[in-house]
PDB file of C-alpha atoms in Angstrom:
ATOM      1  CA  UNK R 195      18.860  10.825  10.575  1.00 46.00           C
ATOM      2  CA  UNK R 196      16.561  13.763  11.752  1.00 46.00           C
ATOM      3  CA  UNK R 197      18.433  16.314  13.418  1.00 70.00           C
ATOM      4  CA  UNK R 198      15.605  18.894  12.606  1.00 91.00           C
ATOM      5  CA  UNK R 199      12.421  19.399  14.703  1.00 96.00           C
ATOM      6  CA  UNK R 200       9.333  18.201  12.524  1.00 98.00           C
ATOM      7  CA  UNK R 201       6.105  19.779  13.362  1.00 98.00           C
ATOM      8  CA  UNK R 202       3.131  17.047  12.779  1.00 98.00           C
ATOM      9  CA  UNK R 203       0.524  19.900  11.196  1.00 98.00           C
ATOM     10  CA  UNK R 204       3.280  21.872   8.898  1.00 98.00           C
ATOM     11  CA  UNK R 205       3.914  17.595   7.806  1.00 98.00           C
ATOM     12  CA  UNK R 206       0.235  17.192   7.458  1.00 98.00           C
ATOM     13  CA  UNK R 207       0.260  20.211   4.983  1.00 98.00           C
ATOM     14  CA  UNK R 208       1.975  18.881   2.612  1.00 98.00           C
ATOM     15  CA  UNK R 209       0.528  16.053   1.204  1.00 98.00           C
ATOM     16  CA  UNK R 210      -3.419  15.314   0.641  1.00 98.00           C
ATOM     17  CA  UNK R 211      -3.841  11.780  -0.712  1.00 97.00           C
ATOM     18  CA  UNK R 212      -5.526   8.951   1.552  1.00 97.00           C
ATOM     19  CA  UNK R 213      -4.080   6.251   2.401  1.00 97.00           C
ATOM     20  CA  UNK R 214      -0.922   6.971   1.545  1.00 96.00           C
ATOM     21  CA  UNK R 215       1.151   7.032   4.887  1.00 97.00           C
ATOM     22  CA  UNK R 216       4.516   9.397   4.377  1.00 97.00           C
ATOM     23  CA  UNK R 217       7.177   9.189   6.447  1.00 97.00           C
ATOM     24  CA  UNK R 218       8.277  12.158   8.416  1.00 98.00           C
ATOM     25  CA  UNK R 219      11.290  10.126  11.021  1.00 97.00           C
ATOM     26  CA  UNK R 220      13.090   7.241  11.481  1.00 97.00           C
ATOM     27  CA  UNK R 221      14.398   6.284  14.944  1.00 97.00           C
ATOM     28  CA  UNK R 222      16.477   3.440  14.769  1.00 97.00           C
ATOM     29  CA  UNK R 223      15.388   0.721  11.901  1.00 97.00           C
ATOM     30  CA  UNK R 224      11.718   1.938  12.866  1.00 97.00           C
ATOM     31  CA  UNK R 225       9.668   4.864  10.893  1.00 97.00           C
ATOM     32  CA  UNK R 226       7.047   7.399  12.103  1.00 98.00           C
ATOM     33  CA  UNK R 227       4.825   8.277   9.379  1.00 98.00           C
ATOM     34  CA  UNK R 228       1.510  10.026   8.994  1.00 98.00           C
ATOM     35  CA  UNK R 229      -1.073   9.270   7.046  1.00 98.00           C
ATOM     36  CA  UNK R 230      -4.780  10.663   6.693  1.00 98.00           C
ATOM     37  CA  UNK R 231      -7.329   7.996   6.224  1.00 98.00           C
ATOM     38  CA  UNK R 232     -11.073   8.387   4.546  1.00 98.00           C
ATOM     39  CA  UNK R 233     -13.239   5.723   3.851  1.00 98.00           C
ATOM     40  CA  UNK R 234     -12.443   2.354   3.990  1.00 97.00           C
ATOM     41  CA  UNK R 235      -8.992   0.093   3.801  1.00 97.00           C
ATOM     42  CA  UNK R 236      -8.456  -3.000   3.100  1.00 96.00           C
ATOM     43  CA  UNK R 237      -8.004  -6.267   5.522  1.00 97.00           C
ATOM     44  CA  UNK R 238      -4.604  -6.731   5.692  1.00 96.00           C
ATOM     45  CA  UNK R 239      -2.567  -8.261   8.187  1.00 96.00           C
ATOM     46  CA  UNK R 240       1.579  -7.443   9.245  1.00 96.00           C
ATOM     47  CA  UNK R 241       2.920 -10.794   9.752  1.00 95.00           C
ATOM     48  CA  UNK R 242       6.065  -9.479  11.119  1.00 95.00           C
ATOM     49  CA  UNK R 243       5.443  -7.027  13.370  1.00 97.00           C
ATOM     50  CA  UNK R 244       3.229  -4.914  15.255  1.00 97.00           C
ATOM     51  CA  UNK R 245       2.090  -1.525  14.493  1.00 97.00           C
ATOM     52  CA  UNK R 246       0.811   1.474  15.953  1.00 98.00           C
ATOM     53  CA  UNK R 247      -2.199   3.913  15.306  1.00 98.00           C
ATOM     54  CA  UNK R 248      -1.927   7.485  17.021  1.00 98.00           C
ATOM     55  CA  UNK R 249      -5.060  10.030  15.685  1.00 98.00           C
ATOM     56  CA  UNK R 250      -3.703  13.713  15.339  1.00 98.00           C
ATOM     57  CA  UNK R 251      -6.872  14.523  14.422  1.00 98.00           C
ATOM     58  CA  UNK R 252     -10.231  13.283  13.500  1.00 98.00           C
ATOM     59  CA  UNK R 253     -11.982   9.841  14.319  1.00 98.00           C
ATOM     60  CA  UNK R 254     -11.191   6.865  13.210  1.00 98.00           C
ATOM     61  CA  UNK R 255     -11.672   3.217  13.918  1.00 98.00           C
ATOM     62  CA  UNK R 256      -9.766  -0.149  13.639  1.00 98.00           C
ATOM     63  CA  UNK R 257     -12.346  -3.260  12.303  1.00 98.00           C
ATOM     64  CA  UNK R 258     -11.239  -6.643  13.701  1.00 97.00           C
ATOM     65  CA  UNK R 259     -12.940 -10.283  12.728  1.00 97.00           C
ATOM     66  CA  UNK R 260     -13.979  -9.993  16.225  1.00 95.00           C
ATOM     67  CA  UNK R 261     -14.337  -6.468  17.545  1.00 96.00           C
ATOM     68  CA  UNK R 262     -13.986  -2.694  16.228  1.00 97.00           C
ATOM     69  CA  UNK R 263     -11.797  -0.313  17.778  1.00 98.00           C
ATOM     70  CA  UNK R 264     -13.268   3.536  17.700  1.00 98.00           C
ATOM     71  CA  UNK R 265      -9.704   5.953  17.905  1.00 98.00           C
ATOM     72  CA  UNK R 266     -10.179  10.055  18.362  1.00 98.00           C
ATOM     73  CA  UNK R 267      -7.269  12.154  18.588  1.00 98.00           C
ATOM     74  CA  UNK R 268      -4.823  11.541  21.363  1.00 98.00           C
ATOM     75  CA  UNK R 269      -5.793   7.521  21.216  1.00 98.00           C
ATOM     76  CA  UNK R 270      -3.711   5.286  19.972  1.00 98.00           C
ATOM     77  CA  UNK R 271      -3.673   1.363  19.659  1.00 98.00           C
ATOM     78  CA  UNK R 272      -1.117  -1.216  19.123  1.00 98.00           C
ATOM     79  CA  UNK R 273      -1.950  -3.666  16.219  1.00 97.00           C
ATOM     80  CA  UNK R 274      -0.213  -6.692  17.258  1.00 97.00           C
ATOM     81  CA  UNK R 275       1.449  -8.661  14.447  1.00 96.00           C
ATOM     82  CA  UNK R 276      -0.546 -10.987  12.549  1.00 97.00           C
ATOM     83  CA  UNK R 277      -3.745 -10.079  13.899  1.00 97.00           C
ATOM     84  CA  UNK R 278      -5.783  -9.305  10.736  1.00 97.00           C
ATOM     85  CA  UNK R 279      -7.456  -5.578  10.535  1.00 97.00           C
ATOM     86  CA  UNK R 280      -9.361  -3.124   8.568  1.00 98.00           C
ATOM     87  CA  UNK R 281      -9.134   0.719   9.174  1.00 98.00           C
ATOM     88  CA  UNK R 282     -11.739   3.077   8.106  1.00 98.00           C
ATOM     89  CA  UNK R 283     -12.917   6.530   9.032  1.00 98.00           C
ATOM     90  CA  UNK R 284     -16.366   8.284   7.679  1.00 98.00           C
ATOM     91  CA  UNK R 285     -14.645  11.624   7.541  1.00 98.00           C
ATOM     92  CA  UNK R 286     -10.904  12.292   6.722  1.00 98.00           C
ATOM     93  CA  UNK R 287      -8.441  11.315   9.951  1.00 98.00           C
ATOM     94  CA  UNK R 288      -5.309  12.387  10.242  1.00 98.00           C
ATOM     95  CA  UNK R 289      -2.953   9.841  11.824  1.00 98.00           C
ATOM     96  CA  UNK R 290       0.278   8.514  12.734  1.00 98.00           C
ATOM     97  CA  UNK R 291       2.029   5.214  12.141  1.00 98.00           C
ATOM     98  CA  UNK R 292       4.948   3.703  14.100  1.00 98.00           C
ATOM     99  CA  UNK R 293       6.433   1.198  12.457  1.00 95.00           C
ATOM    100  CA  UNK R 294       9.414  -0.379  11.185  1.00 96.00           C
ATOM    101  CA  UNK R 295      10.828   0.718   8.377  1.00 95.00           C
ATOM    102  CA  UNK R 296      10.447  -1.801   5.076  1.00 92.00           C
ATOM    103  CA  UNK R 297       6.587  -2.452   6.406  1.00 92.00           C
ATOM    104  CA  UNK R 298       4.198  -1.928   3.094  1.00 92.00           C
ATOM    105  CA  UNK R 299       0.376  -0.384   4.127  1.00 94.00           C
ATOM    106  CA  UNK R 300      -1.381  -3.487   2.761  1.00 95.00           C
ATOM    107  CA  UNK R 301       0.589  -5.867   4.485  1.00 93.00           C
ATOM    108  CA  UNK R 302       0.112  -9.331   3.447  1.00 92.00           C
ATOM    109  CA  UNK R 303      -3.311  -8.528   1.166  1.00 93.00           C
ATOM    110  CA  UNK R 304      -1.471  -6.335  -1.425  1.00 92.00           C
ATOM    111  CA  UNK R 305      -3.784  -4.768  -4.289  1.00 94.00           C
ATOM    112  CA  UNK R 306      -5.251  -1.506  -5.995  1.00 92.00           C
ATOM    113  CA  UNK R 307      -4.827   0.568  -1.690  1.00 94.00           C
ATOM    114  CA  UNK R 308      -0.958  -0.500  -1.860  1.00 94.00           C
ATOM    115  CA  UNK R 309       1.206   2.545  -1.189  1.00 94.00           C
ATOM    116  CA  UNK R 310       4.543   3.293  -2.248  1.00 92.00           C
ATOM    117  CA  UNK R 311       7.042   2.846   0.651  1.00 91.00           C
ATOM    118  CA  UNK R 312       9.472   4.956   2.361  1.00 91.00           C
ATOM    119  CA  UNK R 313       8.272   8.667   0.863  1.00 94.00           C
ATOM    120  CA  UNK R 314       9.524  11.273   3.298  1.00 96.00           C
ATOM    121  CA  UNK R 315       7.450  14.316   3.405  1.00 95.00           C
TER     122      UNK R 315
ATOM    123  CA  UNK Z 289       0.700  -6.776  24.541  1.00 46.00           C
ATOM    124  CA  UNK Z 290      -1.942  -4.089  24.561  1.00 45.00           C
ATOM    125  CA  UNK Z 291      -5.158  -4.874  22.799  1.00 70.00           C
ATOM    126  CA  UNK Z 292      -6.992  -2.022  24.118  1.00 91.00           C
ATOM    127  CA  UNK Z 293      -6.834   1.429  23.645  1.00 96.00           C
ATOM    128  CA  UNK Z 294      -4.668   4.216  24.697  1.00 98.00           C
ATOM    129  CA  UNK Z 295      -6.240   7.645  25.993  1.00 98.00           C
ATOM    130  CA  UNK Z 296      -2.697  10.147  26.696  1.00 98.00           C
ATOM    131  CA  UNK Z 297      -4.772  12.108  28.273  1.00 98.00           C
ATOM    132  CA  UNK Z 298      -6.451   9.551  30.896  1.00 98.00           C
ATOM    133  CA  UNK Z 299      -3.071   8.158  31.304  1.00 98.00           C
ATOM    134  CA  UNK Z 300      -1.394  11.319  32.029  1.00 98.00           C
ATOM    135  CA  UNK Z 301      -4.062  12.011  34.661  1.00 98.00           C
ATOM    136  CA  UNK Z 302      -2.462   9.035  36.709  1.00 98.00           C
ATOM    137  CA  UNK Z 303       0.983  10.211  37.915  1.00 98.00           C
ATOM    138  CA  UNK Z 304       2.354  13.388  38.518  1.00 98.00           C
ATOM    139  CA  UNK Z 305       5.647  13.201  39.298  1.00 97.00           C
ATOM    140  CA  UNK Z 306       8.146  14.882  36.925  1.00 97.00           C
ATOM    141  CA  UNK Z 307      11.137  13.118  34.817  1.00 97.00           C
ATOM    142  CA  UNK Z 308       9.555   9.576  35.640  1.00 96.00           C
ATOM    143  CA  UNK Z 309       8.072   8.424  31.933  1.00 97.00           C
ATOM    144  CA  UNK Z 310       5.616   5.907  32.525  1.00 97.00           C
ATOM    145  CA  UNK Z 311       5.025   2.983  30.100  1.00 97.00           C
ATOM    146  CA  UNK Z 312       1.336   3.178  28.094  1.00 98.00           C
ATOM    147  CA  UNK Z 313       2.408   0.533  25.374  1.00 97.00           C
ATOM    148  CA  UNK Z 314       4.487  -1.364  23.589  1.00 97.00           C
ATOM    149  CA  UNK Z 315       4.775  -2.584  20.035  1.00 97.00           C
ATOM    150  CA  UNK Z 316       7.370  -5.462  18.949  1.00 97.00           C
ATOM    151  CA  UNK Z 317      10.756  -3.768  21.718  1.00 97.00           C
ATOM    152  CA  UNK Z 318       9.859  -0.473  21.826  1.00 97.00           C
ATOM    153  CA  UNK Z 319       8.052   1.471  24.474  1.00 97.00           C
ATOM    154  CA  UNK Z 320       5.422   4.542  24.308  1.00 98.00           C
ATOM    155  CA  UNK Z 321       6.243   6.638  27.388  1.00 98.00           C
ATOM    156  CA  UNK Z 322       4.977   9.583  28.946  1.00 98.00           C
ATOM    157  CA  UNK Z 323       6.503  11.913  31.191  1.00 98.00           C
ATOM    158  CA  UNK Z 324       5.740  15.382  32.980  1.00 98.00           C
ATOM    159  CA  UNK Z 325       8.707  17.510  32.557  1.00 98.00           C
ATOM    160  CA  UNK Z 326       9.587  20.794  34.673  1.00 98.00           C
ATOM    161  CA  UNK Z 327      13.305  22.370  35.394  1.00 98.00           C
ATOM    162  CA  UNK Z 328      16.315  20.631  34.223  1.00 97.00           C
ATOM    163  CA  UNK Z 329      16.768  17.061  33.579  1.00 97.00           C
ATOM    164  CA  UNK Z 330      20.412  16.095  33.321  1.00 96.00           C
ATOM    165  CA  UNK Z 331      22.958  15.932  30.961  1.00 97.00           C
ATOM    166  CA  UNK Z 332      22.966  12.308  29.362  1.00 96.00           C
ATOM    167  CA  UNK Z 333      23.170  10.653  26.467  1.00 96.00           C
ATOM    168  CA  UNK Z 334      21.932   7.142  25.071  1.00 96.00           C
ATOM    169  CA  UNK Z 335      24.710   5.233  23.634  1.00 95.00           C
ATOM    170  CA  UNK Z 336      23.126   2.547  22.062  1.00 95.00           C
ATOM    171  CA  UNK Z 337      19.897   3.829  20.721  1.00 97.00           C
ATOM    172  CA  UNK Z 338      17.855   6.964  19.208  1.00 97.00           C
ATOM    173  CA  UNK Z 339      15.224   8.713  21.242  1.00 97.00           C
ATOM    174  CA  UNK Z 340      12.436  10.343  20.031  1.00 98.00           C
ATOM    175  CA  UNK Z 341      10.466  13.413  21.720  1.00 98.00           C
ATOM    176  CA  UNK Z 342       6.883  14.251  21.127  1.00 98.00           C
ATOM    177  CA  UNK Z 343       5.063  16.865  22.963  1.00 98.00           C
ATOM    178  CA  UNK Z 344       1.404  16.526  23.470  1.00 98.00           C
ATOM    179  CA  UNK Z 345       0.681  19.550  26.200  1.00 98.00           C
ATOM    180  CA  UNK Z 346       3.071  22.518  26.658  1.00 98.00           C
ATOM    181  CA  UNK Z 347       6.943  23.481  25.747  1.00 98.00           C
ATOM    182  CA  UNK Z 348       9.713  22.586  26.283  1.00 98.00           C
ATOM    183  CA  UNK Z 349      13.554  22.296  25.103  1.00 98.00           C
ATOM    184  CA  UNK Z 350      16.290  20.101  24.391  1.00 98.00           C
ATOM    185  CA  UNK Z 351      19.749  21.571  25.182  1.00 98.00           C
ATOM    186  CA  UNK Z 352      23.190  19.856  22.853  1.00 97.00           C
ATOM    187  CA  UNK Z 353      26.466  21.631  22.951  1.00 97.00           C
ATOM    188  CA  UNK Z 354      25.850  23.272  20.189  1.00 95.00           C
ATOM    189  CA  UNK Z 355      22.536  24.081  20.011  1.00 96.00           C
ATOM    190  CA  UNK Z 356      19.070  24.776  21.682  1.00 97.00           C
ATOM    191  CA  UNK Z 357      15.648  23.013  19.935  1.00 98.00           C
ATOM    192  CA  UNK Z 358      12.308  24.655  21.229  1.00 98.00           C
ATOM    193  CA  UNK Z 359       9.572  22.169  21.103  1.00 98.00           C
ATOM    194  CA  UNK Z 360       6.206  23.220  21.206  1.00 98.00           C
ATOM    195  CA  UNK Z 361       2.799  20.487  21.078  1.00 98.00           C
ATOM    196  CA  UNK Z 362       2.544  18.689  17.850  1.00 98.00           C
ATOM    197  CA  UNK Z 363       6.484  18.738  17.447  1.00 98.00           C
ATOM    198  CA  UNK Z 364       8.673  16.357  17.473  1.00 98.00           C
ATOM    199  CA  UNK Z 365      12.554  15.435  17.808  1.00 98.00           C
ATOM    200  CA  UNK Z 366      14.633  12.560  17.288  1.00 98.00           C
ATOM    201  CA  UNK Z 367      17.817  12.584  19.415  1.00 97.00           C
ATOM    202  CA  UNK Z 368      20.801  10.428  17.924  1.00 97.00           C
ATOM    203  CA  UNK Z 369      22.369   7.395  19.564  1.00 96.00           C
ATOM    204  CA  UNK Z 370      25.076   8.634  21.383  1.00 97.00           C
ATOM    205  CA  UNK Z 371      24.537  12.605  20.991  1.00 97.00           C
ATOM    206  CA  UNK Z 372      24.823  14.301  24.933  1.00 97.00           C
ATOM    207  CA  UNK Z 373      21.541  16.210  25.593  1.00 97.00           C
ATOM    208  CA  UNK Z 374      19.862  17.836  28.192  1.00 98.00           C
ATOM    209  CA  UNK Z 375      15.499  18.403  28.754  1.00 98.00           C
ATOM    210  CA  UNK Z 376      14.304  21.362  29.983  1.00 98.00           C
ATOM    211  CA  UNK Z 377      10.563  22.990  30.510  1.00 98.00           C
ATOM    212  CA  UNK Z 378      10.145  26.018  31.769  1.00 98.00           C
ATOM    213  CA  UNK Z 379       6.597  24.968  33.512  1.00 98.00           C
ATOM    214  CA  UNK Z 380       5.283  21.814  33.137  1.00 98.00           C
ATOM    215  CA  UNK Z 381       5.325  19.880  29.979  1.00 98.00           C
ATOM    216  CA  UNK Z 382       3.709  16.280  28.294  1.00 98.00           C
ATOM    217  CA  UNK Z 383       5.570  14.420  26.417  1.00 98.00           C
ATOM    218  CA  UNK Z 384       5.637  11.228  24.751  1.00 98.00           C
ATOM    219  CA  UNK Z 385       9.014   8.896  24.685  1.00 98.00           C
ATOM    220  CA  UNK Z 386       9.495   6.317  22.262  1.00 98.00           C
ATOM    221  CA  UNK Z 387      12.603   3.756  22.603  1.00 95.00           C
ATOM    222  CA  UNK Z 388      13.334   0.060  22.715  1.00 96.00           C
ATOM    223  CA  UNK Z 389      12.325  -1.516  25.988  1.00 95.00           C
ATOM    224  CA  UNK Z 390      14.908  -1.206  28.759  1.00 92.00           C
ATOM    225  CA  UNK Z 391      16.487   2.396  28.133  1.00 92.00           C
ATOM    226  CA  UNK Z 392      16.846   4.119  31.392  1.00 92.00           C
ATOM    227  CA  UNK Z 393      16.015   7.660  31.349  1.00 94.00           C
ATOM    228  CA  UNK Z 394      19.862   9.343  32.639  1.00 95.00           C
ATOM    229  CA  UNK Z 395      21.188   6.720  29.809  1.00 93.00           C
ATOM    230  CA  UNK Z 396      25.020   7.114  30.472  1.00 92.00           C
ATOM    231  CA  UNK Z 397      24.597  10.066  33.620  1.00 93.00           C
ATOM    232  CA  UNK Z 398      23.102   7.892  36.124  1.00 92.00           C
ATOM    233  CA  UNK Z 399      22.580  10.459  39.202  1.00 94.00           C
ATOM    234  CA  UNK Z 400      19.331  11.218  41.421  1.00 93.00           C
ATOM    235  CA  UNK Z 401      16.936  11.749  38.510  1.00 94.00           C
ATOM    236  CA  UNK Z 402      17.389   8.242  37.215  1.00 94.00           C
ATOM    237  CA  UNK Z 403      13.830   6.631  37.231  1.00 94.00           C
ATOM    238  CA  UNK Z 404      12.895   3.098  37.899  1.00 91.00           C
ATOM    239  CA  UNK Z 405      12.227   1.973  34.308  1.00 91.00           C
ATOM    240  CA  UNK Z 406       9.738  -0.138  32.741  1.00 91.00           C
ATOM    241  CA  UNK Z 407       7.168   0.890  35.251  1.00 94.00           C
ATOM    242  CA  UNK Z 408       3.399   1.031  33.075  1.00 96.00           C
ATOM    243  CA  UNK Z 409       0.281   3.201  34.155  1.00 95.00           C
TER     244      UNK Z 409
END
């Protein structure tokens, strides 16, 4: 449990790889993590639960089999569960995830993007 | 369930009124809140759940008995289950609230600064 403030950019510092969401709180069973995104993910959906996307900084966008979502900073969007989805952003993003704790980046799809789980920063 | 996106700032343009979060989403239970702090909010604490703090516009603090946390934007807290706290900004400050659906803002204090709850903008 957190009893320390946690400043998002002095997070954001430490860590450079994409795509590889670290966590930086837990509230509960759920997780805040950031994460800074750059090129393309892959479809992948969270059968169990939703998830959120809140930009820091940057542009992103959230590709759907019917729609894409375009996110800047201070927009966020709720994923709901199930709902298949592919991230991307052209130029690096830096974002955070709310989530609960145990859910894997790839979801469902697995493969080569897979992160490692539950790595505090 | 929200399946469009969420501007903090255009939703923080729609109320003004100070210690009354407003819901913007939800994912799975939980609830993304803002609120517009300024003065003192009361002494409370939540018995059954964590809260967590994030500031998007301006400072503010988070009194304990035993110690003051300064929060600036980009900073966040998480405030135990059970632990007694009390808000505080100085002049008006943004923040964002995240908790499980249903947890009333004066948790345990009741008084005239409890807030309807579960009311979205």
């Amino acid at each position: 449990m957190s009893s320390e403030k946690i400043n998002l950019q002095d997070k954001l510092a430490k860590f450079s790889e994409h795509w590889s969401p670290r966590v930086i709180a837990q509230m509960n069973d759920y997780q805040f993590k950031l994460a800074k995104f750059q090129g393309e993910f892959t479809w992948h959906a969270h059968t169990d639960t939703d998830e959120v996307f809140l930009v820091i900084e940057g542009n992103m966008g959230i590709e759907f089999r019917d729609k894409v979502v375009e996110l800047s900073a201070g927009e966020m969007y709720v994923v709901p569960k199930g709902v298949e989805h592919k991230p991307f952003a052209q130029q690096e993003c830096k974002v955070m995830l709310v989530e609960p704790a145990g859910v894997v980046n790839t979801g469902d799809a697995g493969g080569e993007l897979t992160a490692q789980n539950d790595v505090w920063v």
